[in-house]
JSON list of C-alpha atoms in Angstrom, two decimals:
[
{"chain": "A", "resi": 1048, "resn": "MET", "atom": "CA", "xyz": [0.00, 0.00, 0.00]},
{"chain": "A", "resi": 1049, "resn": "THR", "atom": "CA", "xyz": [1.27, 3.45, -0.81]},
{"chain": "A", "resi": 1050, "resn": "GLU", "atom": "CA", "xyz": [1.45, 6.34, 1.63]},
{"chain": "A", "resi": 1051, "resn": "ASP", "atom": "CA", "xyz": [-1.13, 8.41, -0.30]},
{"chain": "A", "resi": 1052, "resn": "VAL", "atom": "CA", "xyz": [-4.57, 6.81, -0.05]},
{"chain": "A", "resi": 1053, "resn": "LEU", "atom": "CA", "xyz": [-8.25, 7.51, -0.60]},
{"chain": "A", "resi": 1054, "resn": "VAL", "atom": "CA", "xyz": [-10.47, 6.90, 2.42]},
{"chain": "A", "resi": 1055, "resn": "THR", "atom": "CA", "xyz": [-14.12, 6.04, 1.80]},
{"chain": "A", "resi": 1056, "resn": "ILE", "atom": "CA", "xyz": [-16.45, 5.75, 4.78]},
{"chain": "A", "resi": 1057, "resn": "SER", "atom": "CA", "xyz": [-20.09, 4.92, 4.17]},
{"chain": "A", "resi": 1058, "resn": "GLY", "atom": "CA", "xyz": [-22.67, 4.11, 6.73]},
{"chain": "A", "resi": 1059, "resn": "LYS", "atom": "CA", "xyz": [-26.25, 3.85, 7.76]},
{"chain": "A", "resi": 1060, "resn": "HIS", "atom": "CA", "xyz": [-27.82, 4.93, 11.05]},
{"chain": "A", "resi": 1061, "resn": "LEU", "atom": "CA", "xyz": [-31.15, 3.24, 11.80]},
{"chain": "A", "resi": 1062, "resn": "LEU", "atom": "CA", "xyz": [-33.56, 4.63, 14.37]},
{"chain": "A", "resi": 1063, "resn": "GLY", "atom": "CA", "xyz": [-37.28, 4.02, 14.69]},
{"chain": "A", "resi": 1064, "resn": "GLY", "atom": "CA", "xyz": [-37.74, 2.83, 11.11]},
{"chain": "A", "resi": 1065, "resn": "GLU", "atom": "CA", "xyz": [-35.87, 5.86, 9.75]},
{"chain": "A", "resi": 1066, "resn": "SER", "atom": "CA", "xyz": [-32.54, 5.51, 7.97]},
{"chain": "A", "resi": 1067, "resn": "GLU", "atom": "CA", "xyz": [-29.84, 8.16, 7.65]},
{"chain": "A", "resi": 1068, "resn": "ASP", "atom": "CA", "xyz": [-27.11, 7.41, 5.11]},
{"chain": "A", "resi": 1069, "resn": "VAL", "atom": "CA", "xyz": [-23.67, 9.01, 5.39]},
{"chain": "A", "resi": 1070, "resn": "GLU", "atom": "CA", "xyz": [-20.70, 8.94, 3.03]},
{"chain": "A", "resi": 1071, "resn": "LEU", "atom": "CA", "xyz": [-17.26, 10.50, 3.12]},
{"chain": "A", "resi": 1072, "resn": "LEU", "atom": "CA", "xyz": [-14.53, 10.35, 0.47]},
{"chain": "A", "resi": 1073, "resn": "VAL", "atom": "CA", "xyz": [-11.27, 12.10, 1.41]},
{"chain": "A", "resi": 1074, "resn": "PRO", "atom": "CA", "xyz": [-7.53, 11.79, 0.77]},
{"chain": "A", "resi": 1075, "resn": "GLY", "atom": "CA", "xyz": [-5.43, 10.34, 3.57]},
{"chain": "A", "resi": 1076, "resn": "ARG", "atom": "CA", "xyz": [-1.99, 9.15, 4.58]},
{"chain": "A", "resi": 1077, "resn": "TYR", "atom": "CA", "xyz": [-1.22, 5.51, 5.35]},
{"chain": "A", "resi": 1078, "resn": "ARG", "atom": "CA", "xyz": [1.48, 3.79, 7.35]},
{"chain": "A", "resi": 1079, "resn": "ARG", "atom": "CA", "xyz": [1.92, 0.38, 8.88]},
{"chain": "A", "resi": 1080, "resn": "THR", "atom": "CA", "xyz": [3.36, 0.27, 12.39]},
{"chain": "A", "resi": 1081, "resn": "GLU", "atom": "CA", "xyz": [6.11, -2.11, 13.50]},
{"chain": "A", "resi": 1082, "resn": "ASP", "atom": "CA", "xyz": [3.51, -4.26, 15.28]},
{"chain": "A", "resi": 1083, "resn": "GLY", "atom": "CA", "xyz": [1.40, -4.60, 12.10]},
{"chain": "A", "resi": 1084, "resn": "VAL", "atom": "CA", "xyz": [-1.35, -2.05, 12.81]},
{"chain": "A", "resi": 1085, "resn": "HIS", "atom": "CA", "xyz": [-2.63, -0.14, 9.78]},
{"chain": "A", "resi": 1086, "resn": "GLU", "atom": "CA", "xyz": [-2.80, 3.61, 10.59]},
{"chain": "A", "resi": 1087, "resn": "ILE", "atom": "CA", "xyz": [-4.63, 6.03, 8.34]},
{"chain": "A", "resi": 1088, "resn": "TYR", "atom": "CA", "xyz": [-4.73, 9.79, 8.90]},
{"chain": "A", "resi": 1089, "resn": "TYR", "atom": "CA", "xyz": [-7.46, 11.86, 7.26]},
{"chain": "A", "resi": 1090, "resn": "GLU", "atom": "CA", "xyz": [-9.46, 15.04, 7.80]},
{"chain": "A", "resi": 1091, "resn": "GLU", "atom": "CA", "xyz": [-13.20, 15.47, 7.62]},
{"chain": "A", "resi": 1092, "resn": "PRO", "atom": "CA", "xyz": [-14.31, 18.66, 5.85]},
{"chain": "A", "resi": 1093, "resn": "LEU", "atom": "CA", "xyz": [-15.37, 21.75, 7.77]},
{"chain": "A", "resi": 1094, "resn": "ASP", "atom": "CA", "xyz": [-18.75, 21.50, 9.48]},
{"chain": "A", "resi": 1095, "resn": "ASP", "atom": "CA", "xyz": [-21.43, 24.20, 9.89]},
{"chain": "A", "resi": 1096, "resn": "THR", "atom": "CA", "xyz": [-19.41, 25.81, 12.68]},
{"chain": "A", "resi": 1097, "resn": "GLY", "atom": "CA", "xyz": [-16.32, 26.10, 10.48]},
{"chain": "A", "resi": 1098, "resn": "PHE", "atom": "CA", "xyz": [-14.42, 23.31, 12.25]},
{"chain": "A", "resi": 1099, "resn": "GLY", "atom": "CA", "xyz": [-12.87, 20.30, 10.56]},
{"chain": "A", "resi": 1100, "resn": "THR", "atom": "CA", "xyz": [-12.00, 17.07, 12.34]},
{"chain": "A", "resi": 1101, "resn": "GLU", "atom": "CA", "xyz": [-8.63, 15.31, 12.24]},
{"chain": "A", "resi": 1102, "resn": "ASN", "atom": "CA", "xyz": [-8.96, 11.54, 12.42]},
{"chain": "A", "resi": 1103, "resn": "THR", "atom": "CA", "xyz": [-6.63, 8.62, 13.03]},
{"chain": "A", "resi": 1104, "resn": "LEU", "atom": "CA", "xyz": [-8.01, 5.25, 11.99]},
{"chain": "A", "resi": 1105, "resn": "ARG", "atom": "CA", "xyz": [-6.28, 2.14, 13.34]},
{"chain": "A", "resi": 1106, "resn": "ILE", "atom": "CA", "xyz": [-7.11, -1.32, 12.02]},
{"chain": "A", "resi": 1107, "resn": "ASP", "atom": "CA", "xyz": [-5.64, -4.65, 13.08]},
{"chain": "A", "resi": 1108, "resn": "ALA", "atom": "CA", "xyz": [-6.87, -8.24, 12.71]},
{"chain": "A", "resi": 1109, "resn": "ASP", "atom": "CA", "xyz": [-9.50, -7.97, 15.48]},
{"chain": "A", "resi": 1110, "resn": "SER", "atom": "CA", "xyz": [-10.42, -4.31, 15.93]},
{"chain": "A", "resi": 1111, "resn": "MET", "atom": "CA", "xyz": [-10.89, -0.87, 14.45]},
{"chain": "A", "resi": 1112, "resn": "CYS", "atom": "CA", "xyz": [-10.47, 2.41, 16.32]},
{"chain": "A", "resi": 1113, "resn": "ILE", "atom": "CA", "xyz": [-11.27, 5.94, 15.14]},
{"chain": "A", "resi": 1114, "resn": "GLU", "atom": "CA", "xyz": [-9.72, 8.81, 17.11]},
{"chain": "A", "resi": 1115, "resn": "LYS", "atom": "CA", "xyz": [-11.41, 12.15, 16.40]},
{"chain": "A", "resi": 1116, "resn": "HIS", "atom": "CA", "xyz": [-9.88, 15.55, 17.21]},
{"chain": "A", "resi": 1117, "resn": "GLY", "atom": "CA", "xyz": [-11.71, 18.79, 16.46]},
{"chain": "A", "resi": 1118, "resn": "ALA", "atom": "CA", "xyz": [-14.83, 20.49, 17.76]},
{"chain": "A", "resi": 1119, "resn": "CYS", "atom": "CA", "xyz": [-15.73, 17.03, 19.09]},
{"chain": "A", "resi": 1120, "resn": "THR", "atom": "CA", "xyz": [-13.11, 14.62, 20.44]},
{"chain": "A", "resi": 1121, "resn": "ALA", "atom": "CA", "xyz": [-13.60, 10.89, 20.87]},
{"chain": "A", "resi": 1122, "resn": "GLU", "atom": "CA", "xyz": [-11.98, 7.48, 20.54]},
{"chain": "A", "resi": 1123, "resn": "LEU", "atom": "CA", "xyz": [-14.49, 5.03, 19.06]},
{"chain": "A", "resi": 1124, "resn": "ARG", "atom": "CA", "xyz": [-13.56, 1.33, 19.39]},
{"chain": "A", "resi": 1125, "resn": "PHE", "atom": "CA", "xyz": [-15.08, -1.51, 17.40]},
{"chain": "A", "resi": 1126, "resn": "LEU", "atom": "CA", "xyz": [-14.05, -4.98, 18.58]},
{"chain": "A", "resi": 1127, "resn": "ASN", "atom": "CA", "xyz": [-14.47, -8.35, 16.91]},
{"chain": "A", "resi": 1128, "resn": "SER", "atom": "CA", "xyz": [-16.67, -9.50, 19.78]},
{"chain": "A", "resi": 1129, "resn": "VAL", "atom": "CA", "xyz": [-19.96, -8.58, 21.38]},
{"chain": "A", "resi": 1130, "resn": "GLN", "atom": "CA", "xyz": [-18.13, -6.72, 24.14]},
{"chain": "A", "resi": 1131, "resn": "ARG", "atom": "CA", "xyz": [-19.44, -3.18, 24.67]},
{"chain": "A", "resi": 1132, "resn": "THR", "atom": "CA", "xyz": [-16.82, -0.44, 24.64]},
{"chain": "A", "resi": 1133, "resn": "LEU", "atom": "CA", "xyz": [-17.21, 2.99, 26.24]},
{"chain": "A", "resi": 1134, "resn": "CYS", "atom": "CA", "xyz": [-15.77, 6.27, 25.04]},
{"chain": "A", "resi": 1135, "resn": "GLU", "atom": "CA", "xyz": [-15.89, 9.86, 26.18]},
{"chain": "A", "resi": 1136, "resn": "TYR", "atom": "CA", "xyz": [-17.41, 11.99, 23.43]},
{"chain": "A", "resi": 1137, "resn": "ARG", "atom": "CA", "xyz": [-16.32, 15.56, 24.17]},
{"chain": "A", "resi": 1138, "resn": "THR", "atom": "CA", "xyz": [-18.38, 18.32, 22.54]},
{"chain": "A", "resi": 1139, "resn": "PRO", "atom": "CA", "xyz": [-18.68, 22.08, 23.05]},
{"chain": "A", "resi": 1140, "resn": "TYR", "atom": "CA", "xyz": [-21.89, 21.24, 24.96]},
{"chain": "A", "resi": 1141, "resn": "GLY", "atom": "CA", "xyz": [-20.34, 18.77, 27.40]},
{"chain": "A", "resi": 1142, "resn": "VAL", "atom": "CA", "xyz": [-19.02, 15.24, 27.70]},
{"chain": "A", "resi": 1143, "resn": "PHE", "atom": "CA", "xyz": [-21.17, 12.22, 26.88]},
{"chain": "A", "resi": 1144, "resn": "MET", "atom": "CA", "xyz": [-20.38, 8.56, 27.49]},
{"chain": "A", "resi": 1145, "resn": "ILE", "atom": "CA", "xyz": [-21.07, 6.64, 24.28]},
{"chain": "A", "resi": 1146, "resn": "GLY", "atom": "CA", "xyz": [-21.33, 2.86, 24.30]},
{"chain": "A", "resi": 1147, "resn": "ILE", "atom": "CA", "xyz": [-20.57, 0.83, 21.18]},
{"chain": "A", "resi": 1148, "resn": "LYS", "atom": "CA", "xyz": [-21.55, -2.83, 20.97]},
{"chain": "A", "resi": 1149, "resn": "THR", "atom": "CA", "xyz": [-20.22, -4.41, 17.78]},
{"chain": "A", "resi": 1150, "resn": "SER", "atom": "CA", "xyz": [-22.22, -7.41, 16.60]},
{"chain": "A", "resi": 1151, "resn": "ASP", "atom": "CA", "xyz": [-20.20, -8.03, 13.42]},
{"chain": "A", "resi": 1152, "resn": "LEU", "atom": "CA", "xyz": [-16.75, -6.78, 12.36]},
{"chain": "A", "resi": 1153, "resn": "ARG", "atom": "CA", "xyz": [-15.12, -8.04, 9.16]},
{"chain": "A", "resi": 1154, "resn": "ILE", "atom": "CA", "xyz": [-11.65, -6.91, 8.14]},
{"chain": "A", "resi": 1155, "resn": "ASP", "atom": "CA", "xyz": [-10.09, -7.77, 4.79]},
{"chain": "A", "resi": 1156, "resn": "VAL", "atom": "CA", "xyz": [-6.56, -6.68, 3.90]},
{"chain": "A", "resi": 1157, "resn": "SER", "atom": "CA", "xyz": [-5.11, -7.10, 0.41]},
{"chain": "A", "resi": 1158, "resn": "GLU", "atom": "CA", "xyz": [-2.12, -5.61, -1.35]},
{"chain": "A", "resi": 1159, "resn": "ASP", "atom": "CA", "xyz": [-3.94, -2.47, -2.53]},
{"chain": "A", "resi": 1160, "resn": "CYS", "atom": "CA", "xyz": [-7.03, -2.25, -0.30]},
{"chain": "A", "resi": 1161, "resn": "ILE", "atom": "CA", "xyz": [-8.06, -2.41, 3.35]},
{"chain": "A", "resi": 1162, "resn": "ARG", "atom": "CA", "xyz": [-11.78, -2.92, 3.95]},
{"chain": "A", "resi": 1163, "resn": "ALA", "atom": "CA", "xyz": [-13.56, -3.04, 7.30]},
{"chain": "A", "resi": 1164, "resn": "GLU", "atom": "CA", "xyz": [-17.30, -3.58, 7.75]},
{"chain": "A", "resi": 1165, "resn": "ALA", "atom": "CA", "xyz": [-18.93, -3.08, 11.15]},
{"chain": "A", "resi": 1166, "resn": "VAL", "atom": "CA", "xyz": [-22.48, -3.61, 12.39]},
{"chain": "A", "resi": 1167, "resn": "TYR", "atom": "CA", "xyz": [-23.00, -2.08, 15.82]},
{"chain": "A", "resi": 1168, "resn": "ALA", "atom": "CA", "xyz": [-25.41, -0.44, 18.24]},
{"chain": "A", "resi": 1169, "resn": "MET", "atom": "CA", "xyz": [-24.75, 2.87, 19.99]},
{"chain": "A", "resi": 1170, "resn": "ASP", "atom": "CA", "xyz": [-26.05, 4.03, 23.34]},
{"chain": "A", "resi": 1171, "resn": "VAL", "atom": "CA", "xyz": [-25.68, 7.14, 25.49]},
{"chain": "A", "resi": 1172, "resn": "GLY", "atom": "CA", "xyz": [-25.73, 6.63, 29.25]},
{"chain": "A", "resi": 1173, "resn": "ASP", "atom": "CA", "xyz": [-26.97, 3.03, 28.83]},
{"chain": "A", "resi": 1174, "resn": "GLU", "atom": "CA", "xyz": [-29.98, 4.26, 26.81]},
{"chain": "A", "resi": 1175, "resn": "PHE", "atom": "CA", "xyz": [-30.20, 2.82, 23.27]},
{"chain": "A", "resi": 1176, "resn": "LEU", "atom": "CA", "xyz": [-29.46, 5.47, 20.64]},
{"chain": "A", "resi": 1177, "resn": "LYS", "atom": "CA", "xyz": [-29.38, 3.73, 17.24]},
{"chain": "A", "resi": 1178, "resn": "ASP", "atom": "CA", "xyz": [-28.31, 0.72, 15.19]},
{"chain": "A", "resi": 1179, "resn": "CYS", "atom": "CA", "xyz": [-25.51, 1.41, 12.71]},
{"chain": "A", "resi": 1180, "resn": "GLU", "atom": "CA", "xyz": [-23.63, -0.10, 9.81]},
{"chain": "A", "resi": 1181, "resn": "MET", "atom": "CA", "xyz": [-20.30, 1.24, 8.54]},
{"chain": "A", "resi": 1182, "resn": "THR", "atom": "CA", "xyz": [-17.93, 0.31, 5.72]},
{"chain": "A", "resi": 1183, "resn": "VAL", "atom": "CA", "xyz": [-14.42, 1.74, 5.64]},
{"chain": "A", "resi": 1184, "resn": "GLU", "atom": "CA", "xyz": [-12.29, 1.30, 2.54]},
{"chain": "A", "resi": 1185, "resn": "ILE", "atom": "CA", "xyz": [-8.71, 2.47, 2.07]},
{"chain": "A", "resi": 1186, "resn": "ARG", "atom": "CA", "xyz": [-7.18, 2.29, -1.41]},
{"chain": "A", "resi": 1187, "resn": "ALA", "atom": "CA", "xyz": [-3.91, 3.48, -2.88]},
{"chain": "A", "resi": 1188, "resn": "ARG", "atom": "CA", "xyz": [-4.39, 6.85, -4.57]},
{"chain": "A", "resi": 1189, "resn": "ARG", "atom": "CA", "xyz": [-3.31, 6.87, -8.18]},
{"chain": "A", "resi": 1190, "resn": "GLY", "atom": "CA", "xyz": [-2.41, 9.90, -10.28]},
{"chain": "A", "resi": 1191, "resn": "GLY", "atom": "CA", "xyz": [-5.89, 10.05, -11.86]},
{"chain": "A", "resi": 1192, "resn": "ASP", "atom": "CA", "xyz": [-7.82, 9.81, -8.58]},
{"chain": "A", "resi": 1193, "resn": "SER", "atom": "CA", "xyz": [-9.53, 13.04, -7.63]},
{"chain": "A", "resi": 1194, "resn": "GLU", "atom": "CA", "xyz": [-9.62, 14.33, -4.09]},
{"chain": "A", "resi": 1195, "resn": "ALA", "atom": "CA", "xyz": [-12.89, 15.09, -2.36]}
]
């Protein structure tokens, strides 16, 4: 995998019969750590408040973690088990404890692509928030690839 990559994140949030689809396509930087963890750095575009978010995505054989730094700061962990993980989600309005319970995590690594698919439920303060699905794909950026 090259250092310059394209990061595609698509997902679906399901709540009360309603579905909200999200998709992000941005350039990123890739490196593999000495212990075999895939690290991808990318920025989300500016939001309505004029703030962007810097992200570090870490993927290994059994887990995926997204560290967010910006107007909101969090470390979201998705494990290849039904174990619930907790994270502090820091916002300008206060700190919330978010629970993530991953029911399915599939990670596929090939020479030119890393793909992770997660199905999970989120809660805030032990109260169910929504069911979610997310696909993350990292591909080598070629000369003809456009940036988002």
